[in-house]
């Protein structure tokens, strides 16, 4: 029987690419979106849901369950990024960041777990980021939201092992998606950071615009989902970005910060 997968953030980027890849591999694909109204194809059904709204999440999961009677895989993917200095970022923007990238994942996990537990199995995939392994300048709250996903996933994996539910974390590097244009930059109200922020953000955006295509990640994820015993986490990125993660693990912190600061033009 075809596996039923629910993907959040299906309207663009990774979500759309993963949906297309899994549908073509025979999965029964459902996706959540706020703005996408119609099904993407006859094999990719779209449900209207905002991951920050618990009742909307519950309603969407219930609709899927009533139609399919099971949820084999949840792919927590819907997310966005704010950017700006820690000092200048508004409370409203910080809350939006954490509500979407952290509470959005939590709301989805809590909504599917009763079904997965009663099925005695399932897989939860949390799309994190290399930004969940290292803080980048002017990306502090985005990094915090992804570091939170890393910690949450480690705890969740141990809690769910008795129920045969797997937890897999994906840490993508830079990819070319709508993430860059959807980013919400916070202007520097103090003015103290604006020049450096503009310079750093343009370098970050340059890296993203020259990034890998989301179909690459989708193909890798499809292979991971086929594994009987997947690893806890996978970095999906260029060799250079994977090297940065290795360097962070082995170098003294001050050396690694100096390398990153140099890359982002921070004097
Ligand atoms: N692109 C990269 O370089 C990169 C790197 C590392 C990690 N990531 C992570 O990958 C994930 C997907 O990002 P992407 O690059 O594919 O960006 P994207 O093209 O902007 O897609 C983000 C998706 O999230 C959905 N979304 C945002 N807020 C939502 C909400 N409150 N409720 C429901 N859906 C919501 C959007 O759908 P609607 O607007 O239709 O609701 C959209 O489909 C994110 O978690 C991001 O942090 C991206």
Tab-separated table of C-alpha atoms and ligand atoms in Angstrom:
chain	number	residue	atom	x	y	z
A	1	UNK	CA	0.000	0.000	0.000
A	2	UNK	CA	1.269	3.503	-0.857
A	3	UNK	CA	2.706	5.454	2.066
A	4	UNK	CA	0.865	8.645	3.051
A	5	UNK	CA	3.116	11.659	3.554
A	6	UNK	CA	2.190	15.103	4.857
A	7	UNK	CA	4.505	17.984	3.928
A	8	UNK	CA	4.176	21.503	5.308
A	9	UNK	CA	5.061	24.510	3.136
A	10	UNK	CA	4.134	22.791	-0.108
A	11	UNK	CA	3.548	25.907	-2.213
A	12	UNK	CA	7.207	26.504	-3.129
A	13	UNK	CA	10.873	25.616	-2.620
A	14	UNK	CA	11.725	22.376	-0.828
A	15	UNK	CA	8.097	21.527	-0.009
A	16	UNK	CA	7.016	21.598	-3.648
A	17	UNK	CA	10.123	19.753	-4.887
A	18	UNK	CA	9.773	17.039	-2.210
A	19	UNK	CA	6.063	16.652	-3.025
A	20	UNK	CA	6.813	16.216	-6.746
A	21	UNK	CA	9.633	13.739	-6.098
A	22	UNK	CA	7.618	11.611	-3.644
A	23	UNK	CA	4.455	11.682	-5.791
A	24	UNK	CA	6.478	10.421	-8.768
A	25	UNK	CA	7.869	7.626	-6.540
A	26	UNK	CA	4.336	6.442	-5.704
A	27	UNK	CA	3.704	8.121	-2.348
A	28	UNK	CA	0.272	9.418	-1.475
A	29	UNK	CA	1.167	13.102	-0.988
A	30	UNK	CA	-0.661	15.758	1.037
A	31	UNK	CA	0.635	19.250	1.689
A	32	UNK	CA	-0.231	22.190	3.878
A	33	UNK	CA	-0.183	25.723	2.550
A	34	UNK	CA	-1.739	29.031	3.489
A	35	UNK	CA	-1.837	30.477	-0.011
A	36	UNK	CA	-1.975	27.497	-2.415
A	37	UNK	CA	-5.705	26.847	-2.904
A	38	UNK	CA	-5.828	24.037	-5.484
A	39	UNK	CA	-4.213	20.610	-5.474
A	40	UNK	CA	-0.769	20.813	-7.156
A	41	UNK	CA	-1.577	17.724	-9.283
A	42	UNK	CA	-4.070	14.862	-8.988
A	43	UNK	CA	-1.407	13.073	-6.900
A	44	UNK	CA	-0.505	16.049	-4.659
A	45	UNK	CA	-3.437	17.164	-2.539
A	46	UNK	CA	-3.305	20.546	-0.851
A	47	UNK	CA	-4.994	21.365	2.453
A	48	UNK	CA	-5.295	24.937	3.695
A	49	UNK	CA	-3.480	25.310	6.993
A	50	UNK	CA	-1.322	27.775	8.864
A	51	UNK	CA	1.233	25.903	10.972
A	52	UNK	CA	1.193	28.656	13.616
A	53	UNK	CA	-2.525	28.126	14.228
A	54	UNK	CA	-3.189	25.014	16.328
A	55	UNK	CA	-6.871	24.688	15.347
A	56	UNK	CA	-6.039	25.009	11.634
A	57	UNK	CA	-3.308	22.359	11.995
A	58	UNK	CA	-5.665	19.980	13.864
A	59	UNK	CA	-8.379	20.485	11.225
A	60	UNK	CA	-5.945	19.762	8.368
A	61	UNK	CA	-4.539	16.628	10.031
A	62	UNK	CA	-8.091	15.420	10.789
A	63	UNK	CA	-9.139	15.907	7.138
A	64	UNK	CA	-6.140	13.886	5.964
A	65	UNK	CA	-6.789	11.154	8.540
A	66	UNK	CA	-10.492	10.941	7.589
A	67	UNK	CA	-9.504	10.514	3.928
A	68	UNK	CA	-6.565	8.121	4.361
A	69	UNK	CA	-6.931	6.570	7.822
A	70	UNK	CA	-3.163	6.881	8.411
A	71	UNK	CA	-0.147	9.205	8.272
A	72	UNK	CA	3.125	7.411	7.622
A	73	UNK	CA	5.462	10.390	7.262
A	74	UNK	CA	5.362	14.015	8.433
A	75	UNK	CA	7.820	16.392	6.776
A	76	UNK	CA	8.041	19.565	8.845
A	77	UNK	CA	9.313	22.083	6.318
A	78	UNK	CA	7.252	25.323	6.413
A	79	UNK	CA	9.498	28.124	7.527
A	80	UNK	CA	10.792	31.620	6.980
A	81	UNK	CA	13.670	33.807	8.042
A	82	UNK	CA	13.942	37.216	9.596
A	83	UNK	CA	17.321	38.925	9.589
A	84	UNK	CA	18.809	41.805	11.488
A	85	UNK	CA	20.948	42.545	14.486
A	86	UNK	CA	19.950	40.936	17.787
A	87	UNK	CA	19.754	44.394	19.382
A	88	UNK	CA	17.495	45.912	16.752
A	89	UNK	CA	15.105	43.069	15.957
A	90	UNK	CA	11.523	43.779	17.000
A	91	UNK	CA	9.741	41.506	19.471
A	92	UNK	CA	6.989	41.048	16.881
A	93	UNK	CA	9.450	39.767	14.249
A	94	UNK	CA	11.224	37.495	16.750
A	95	UNK	CA	7.882	35.997	17.811
A	96	UNK	CA	6.915	35.407	14.151
A	97	UNK	CA	10.246	33.646	13.594
A	98	UNK	CA	9.829	31.323	16.569
A	99	UNK	CA	6.076	30.813	16.067
A	100	UNK	CA	6.647	29.680	12.468
A	101	UNK	CA	9.929	27.761	12.604
A	102	UNK	CA	9.676	26.327	16.107
A	103	UNK	CA	6.044	26.302	17.288
A	104	UNK	CA	4.902	25.446	13.750
A	105	UNK	CA	6.937	22.197	13.918
A	106	UNK	CA	5.738	21.516	17.479
A	107	UNK	CA	2.076	22.030	16.487
A	108	UNK	CA	2.449	19.562	13.614
A	109	UNK	CA	4.273	16.962	15.737
A	110	UNK	CA	1.636	17.124	18.475
A	111	UNK	CA	-1.157	16.824	15.897
A	112	UNK	CA	0.193	13.679	14.138
A	113	UNK	CA	1.586	11.784	17.131
A	114	UNK	CA	-1.688	10.271	18.435
A	115	UNK	CA	-2.182	8.701	14.979
A	116	UNK	CA	1.447	7.569	14.611
A	117	UNK	CA	1.449	6.071	18.117
A	118	UNK	CA	-1.749	4.131	17.472
A	119	UNK	CA	-0.293	2.913	14.155
A	120	UNK	CA	2.852	1.869	16.074
A	121	UNK	CA	5.085	3.512	13.531
A	122	UNK	CA	5.889	6.512	11.411
A	123	UNK	CA	8.652	8.920	10.462
A	124	UNK	CA	8.983	12.584	11.355
A	125	UNK	CA	11.397	14.575	9.199
A	126	UNK	CA	12.355	17.986	10.538
A	127	UNK	CA	13.936	20.333	8.003
A	128	UNK	CA	16.515	22.242	10.024
A	129	UNK	CA	19.445	24.070	8.438
A	130	UNK	CA	23.218	24.392	8.603
A	131	UNK	CA	22.079	27.536	10.443
A	132	UNK	CA	20.922	25.093	13.159
A	133	UNK	CA	24.545	23.998	13.609
A	134	UNK	CA	26.259	27.395	13.593
A	135	UNK	CA	25.108	30.953	14.290
A	136	UNK	CA	25.560	33.351	11.379
A	137	UNK	CA	25.763	37.143	11.776
A	138	UNK	CA	22.406	38.956	11.504
A	139	UNK	CA	20.666	35.567	11.393
A	140	UNK	CA	20.569	35.136	15.170
A	141	UNK	CA	16.860	34.468	15.550
A	142	UNK	CA	16.710	32.234	12.485
A	143	UNK	CA	19.667	30.274	13.917
A	144	UNK	CA	17.927	30.152	17.323
A	145	UNK	CA	14.789	28.710	15.703
A	146	UNK	CA	16.820	25.980	13.953
A	147	UNK	CA	19.058	25.222	16.988
A	148	UNK	CA	15.740	24.748	18.829
A	149	UNK	CA	14.662	22.200	16.196
A	150	UNK	CA	17.959	20.337	16.659
A	151	UNK	CA	17.430	20.037	20.449
A	152	UNK	CA	13.745	19.211	20.098
A	153	UNK	CA	14.522	16.452	17.590
A	154	UNK	CA	17.168	14.840	19.826
A	155	UNK	CA	14.726	14.660	22.738
A	156	UNK	CA	11.815	13.572	20.561
A	157	UNK	CA	13.804	10.711	19.011
A	158	UNK	CA	14.378	9.113	22.420
A	159	UNK	CA	10.765	9.607	23.526
A	160	UNK	CA	9.408	8.045	20.326
A	161	UNK	CA	11.713	5.055	19.963
A	162	UNK	CA	9.435	2.793	22.103
A	163	UNK	CA	6.641	3.559	19.605
A	164	UNK	CA	8.827	2.726	16.569
A	165	UNK	CA	8.528	6.299	15.309
A	166	UNK	CA	11.702	7.607	13.669
A	167	UNK	CA	12.935	11.199	13.762
A	168	UNK	CA	15.242	12.398	10.984
A	169	UNK	CA	16.750	15.882	10.776
A	170	UNK	CA	17.791	17.419	7.460
A	171	UNK	CA	20.340	20.251	7.548
A	172	UNK	CA	20.391	21.969	4.148
A	173	UNK	CA	23.057	24.451	3.122
A	174	UNK	CA	22.268	27.279	0.694
A	175	UNK	CA	19.517	26.554	-1.827
A	176	UNK	CA	17.836	28.646	-4.484
A	177	UNK	CA	14.208	28.952	-3.304
A	178	UNK	CA	11.703	31.695	-2.467
A	179	UNK	CA	13.227	31.716	1.037
A	180	UNK	CA	15.533	34.585	-0.005
A	181	UNK	CA	12.752	36.832	-1.372
A	182	UNK	CA	10.438	35.894	1.537
A	183	UNK	CA	13.090	36.891	4.115
A	184	UNK	CA	11.956	39.736	6.355
A	185	UNK	CA	14.900	42.079	7.046
A	186	UNK	CA	14.655	44.211	10.166
A	187	UNK	CA	15.916	47.761	9.704
A	188	UNK	CA	18.449	48.897	12.266
A	189	UNK	CA	16.528	51.281	14.534
A	190	UNK	CA	19.730	52.308	16.316
A	191	UNK	CA	21.561	52.788	13.018
A	192	UNK	CA	24.600	51.174	14.612
A	193	UNK	CA	24.492	48.041	12.459
A	194	UNK	CA	22.878	49.156	9.194
A	195	UNK	CA	25.979	49.432	7.003
A	196	UNK	CA	27.479	46.140	8.162
A	197	UNK	CA	24.080	44.427	8.057
A	198	UNK	CA	23.428	45.512	4.429
A	199	UNK	CA	26.868	44.255	3.411
A	200	UNK	CA	26.513	40.921	5.228
A	201	UNK	CA	22.942	40.318	4.041
A	202	UNK	CA	23.916	40.887	0.411
A	203	UNK	CA	26.669	38.240	0.810
A	204	UNK	CA	24.219	35.808	2.422
A	205	UNK	CA	21.729	36.393	-0.416
A	206	UNK	CA	24.476	35.952	-3.018
A	207	UNK	CA	25.317	32.532	-1.513
A	208	UNK	CA	21.626	31.535	-1.517
A	209	UNK	CA	20.993	32.740	-5.082
A	210	UNK	CA	23.983	30.711	-6.247
A	211	UNK	CA	22.791	27.751	-4.178
A	212	UNK	CA	21.746	24.226	-5.103
A	213	UNK	CA	18.331	23.472	-6.628
A	214	UNK	CA	15.578	22.142	-4.318
A	215	UNK	CA	15.101	19.068	-6.580
A	216	UNK	CA	18.594	17.934	-5.459
A	217	UNK	CA	17.481	17.874	-1.818
A	218	UNK	CA	14.191	16.202	-2.756
A	219	UNK	CA	16.013	13.298	-4.478
A	220	UNK	CA	18.362	12.850	-1.492
A	221	UNK	CA	15.423	12.876	0.925
A	222	UNK	CA	13.524	10.289	-1.150
A	223	UNK	CA	16.555	7.963	-0.829
A	224	UNK	CA	16.761	8.607	2.930
A	225	UNK	CA	13.064	7.727	3.320
A	226	UNK	CA	13.723	4.391	1.599
A	227	UNK	CA	16.307	3.396	4.215
A	228	UNK	CA	15.205	0.899	6.858
A	229	UNK	CA	17.416	2.545	9.466
A	230	UNK	CA	18.104	6.157	8.491
A	231	UNK	CA	20.763	8.188	10.333
A	232	UNK	CA	19.639	10.771	12.870
A	233	UNK	CA	20.633	13.685	10.633
A	234	UNK	CA	21.879	14.498	7.156
A	235	UNK	CA	23.665	17.604	5.924
A	236	UNK	CA	22.595	18.264	2.319
A	237	UNK	CA	24.913	20.945	1.005
A	238	UNK	CA	27.966	21.705	-1.114
A	239	UNK	CA	31.320	20.248	-0.066
A	240	UNK	CA	32.452	23.723	1.084
A	241	UNK	CA	29.429	24.081	3.385
A	242	UNK	CA	29.901	20.551	4.751
A	243	UNK	CA	33.559	21.455	5.420
A	244	UNK	CA	32.410	24.497	7.406
A	245	UNK	CA	30.456	22.174	9.731
A	246	UNK	CA	33.542	19.954	10.186
A	247	UNK	CA	35.722	23.019	10.879
A	248	UNK	CA	33.259	24.265	13.483
A	249	UNK	CA	33.559	20.873	15.256
A	250	UNK	CA	37.358	20.750	15.272
A	251	UNK	CA	38.625	24.352	15.441
A	252	UNK	CA	38.793	26.545	18.548
A	253	UNK	CA	35.703	28.784	18.622
A	254	UNK	CA	37.703	31.992	18.131
A	255	UNK	CA	39.303	30.649	14.914
A	256	UNK	CA	35.989	29.532	13.500
A	257	UNK	CA	34.287	32.894	14.291
A	258	UNK	CA	37.194	34.698	12.632
A	259	UNK	CA	36.770	32.611	9.447
A	260	UNK	CA	32.994	33.247	9.338
A	261	UNK	CA	33.398	36.971	10.106
A	262	UNK	CA	35.923	37.229	7.308
A	263	UNK	CA	33.569	35.445	4.885
A	264	UNK	CA	30.755	37.885	5.756
A	265	UNK	CA	32.977	40.954	5.583
A	266	UNK	CA	32.811	41.785	9.304
A	267	UNK	CA	35.879	43.691	10.439
B	1	LIG	N1	16.483	27.835	0.981
B	1	LIG	C1	17.500	27.614	1.777
B	1	LIG	O1	18.656	27.984	1.481
B	1	LIG	C2	17.284	26.866	3.077
B	1	LIG	C3	18.422	26.408	3.740
B	1	LIG	C4	18.275	25.720	4.928
B	1	LIG	C5	17.012	25.478	5.438
B	1	LIG	N2	15.901	25.947	4.790
B	1	LIG	C6	14.594	25.638	5.383
B	1	LIG	O2	13.802	24.945	4.443
B	1	LIG	C7	12.412	25.145	4.734
B	1	LIG	C8	11.678	25.486	3.464
B	1	LIG	O3	12.155	26.715	2.967
B	1	LIG	P1	12.302	27.025	1.406
B	1	LIG	O4	13.724	27.335	1.167
B	1	LIG	O5	11.632	26.001	0.598
B	1	LIG	O6	11.532	28.431	1.362
B	1	LIG	P2	10.214	28.926	0.584
B	1	LIG	O7	10.342	28.618	-0.875
B	1	LIG	O8	10.013	30.337	1.004
B	1	LIG	O9	9.058	28.004	1.182
B	1	LIG	C9	8.587	28.179	2.490
B	1	LIG	C10	7.239	27.518	2.596
B	1	LIG	O10	6.789	27.648	3.945
B	1	LIG	C11	5.424	27.953	3.932
B	1	LIG	N3	5.047	28.682	5.139
B	1	LIG	C12	5.673	29.757	5.694
B	1	LIG	N4	5.020	30.141	6.791
B	1	LIG	C13	3.977	29.267	6.944
B	1	LIG	C14	2.919	29.134	7.895
B	1	LIG	N5	2.774	29.973	8.941
B	1	LIG	N6	2.005	28.111	7.735
B	1	LIG	C15	2.116	27.281	6.682
B	1	LIG	N7	3.088	27.358	5.736
B	1	LIG	C16	3.989	28.346	5.886
B	1	LIG	C17	5.177	28.743	2.653
B	1	LIG	O11	3.885	28.421	2.186
B	1	LIG	P3	2.596	29.369	2.148
B	1	LIG	O12	3.078	30.788	2.076
B	1	LIG	O13	1.828	28.910	0.959
B	1	LIG	O14	1.859	29.057	3.398
B	1	LIG	C18	6.197	28.151	1.696
B	1	LIG	O15	5.615	27.110	0.924
B	1	LIG	C19	12.367	26.207	5.826
B	1	LIG	O16	12.162	25.580	7.067
B	1	LIG	C20	13.762	26.837	5.764
B	1	LIG	O17	14.132	27.379	6.996
B	1	LIG	C21	16.017	26.628	3.622
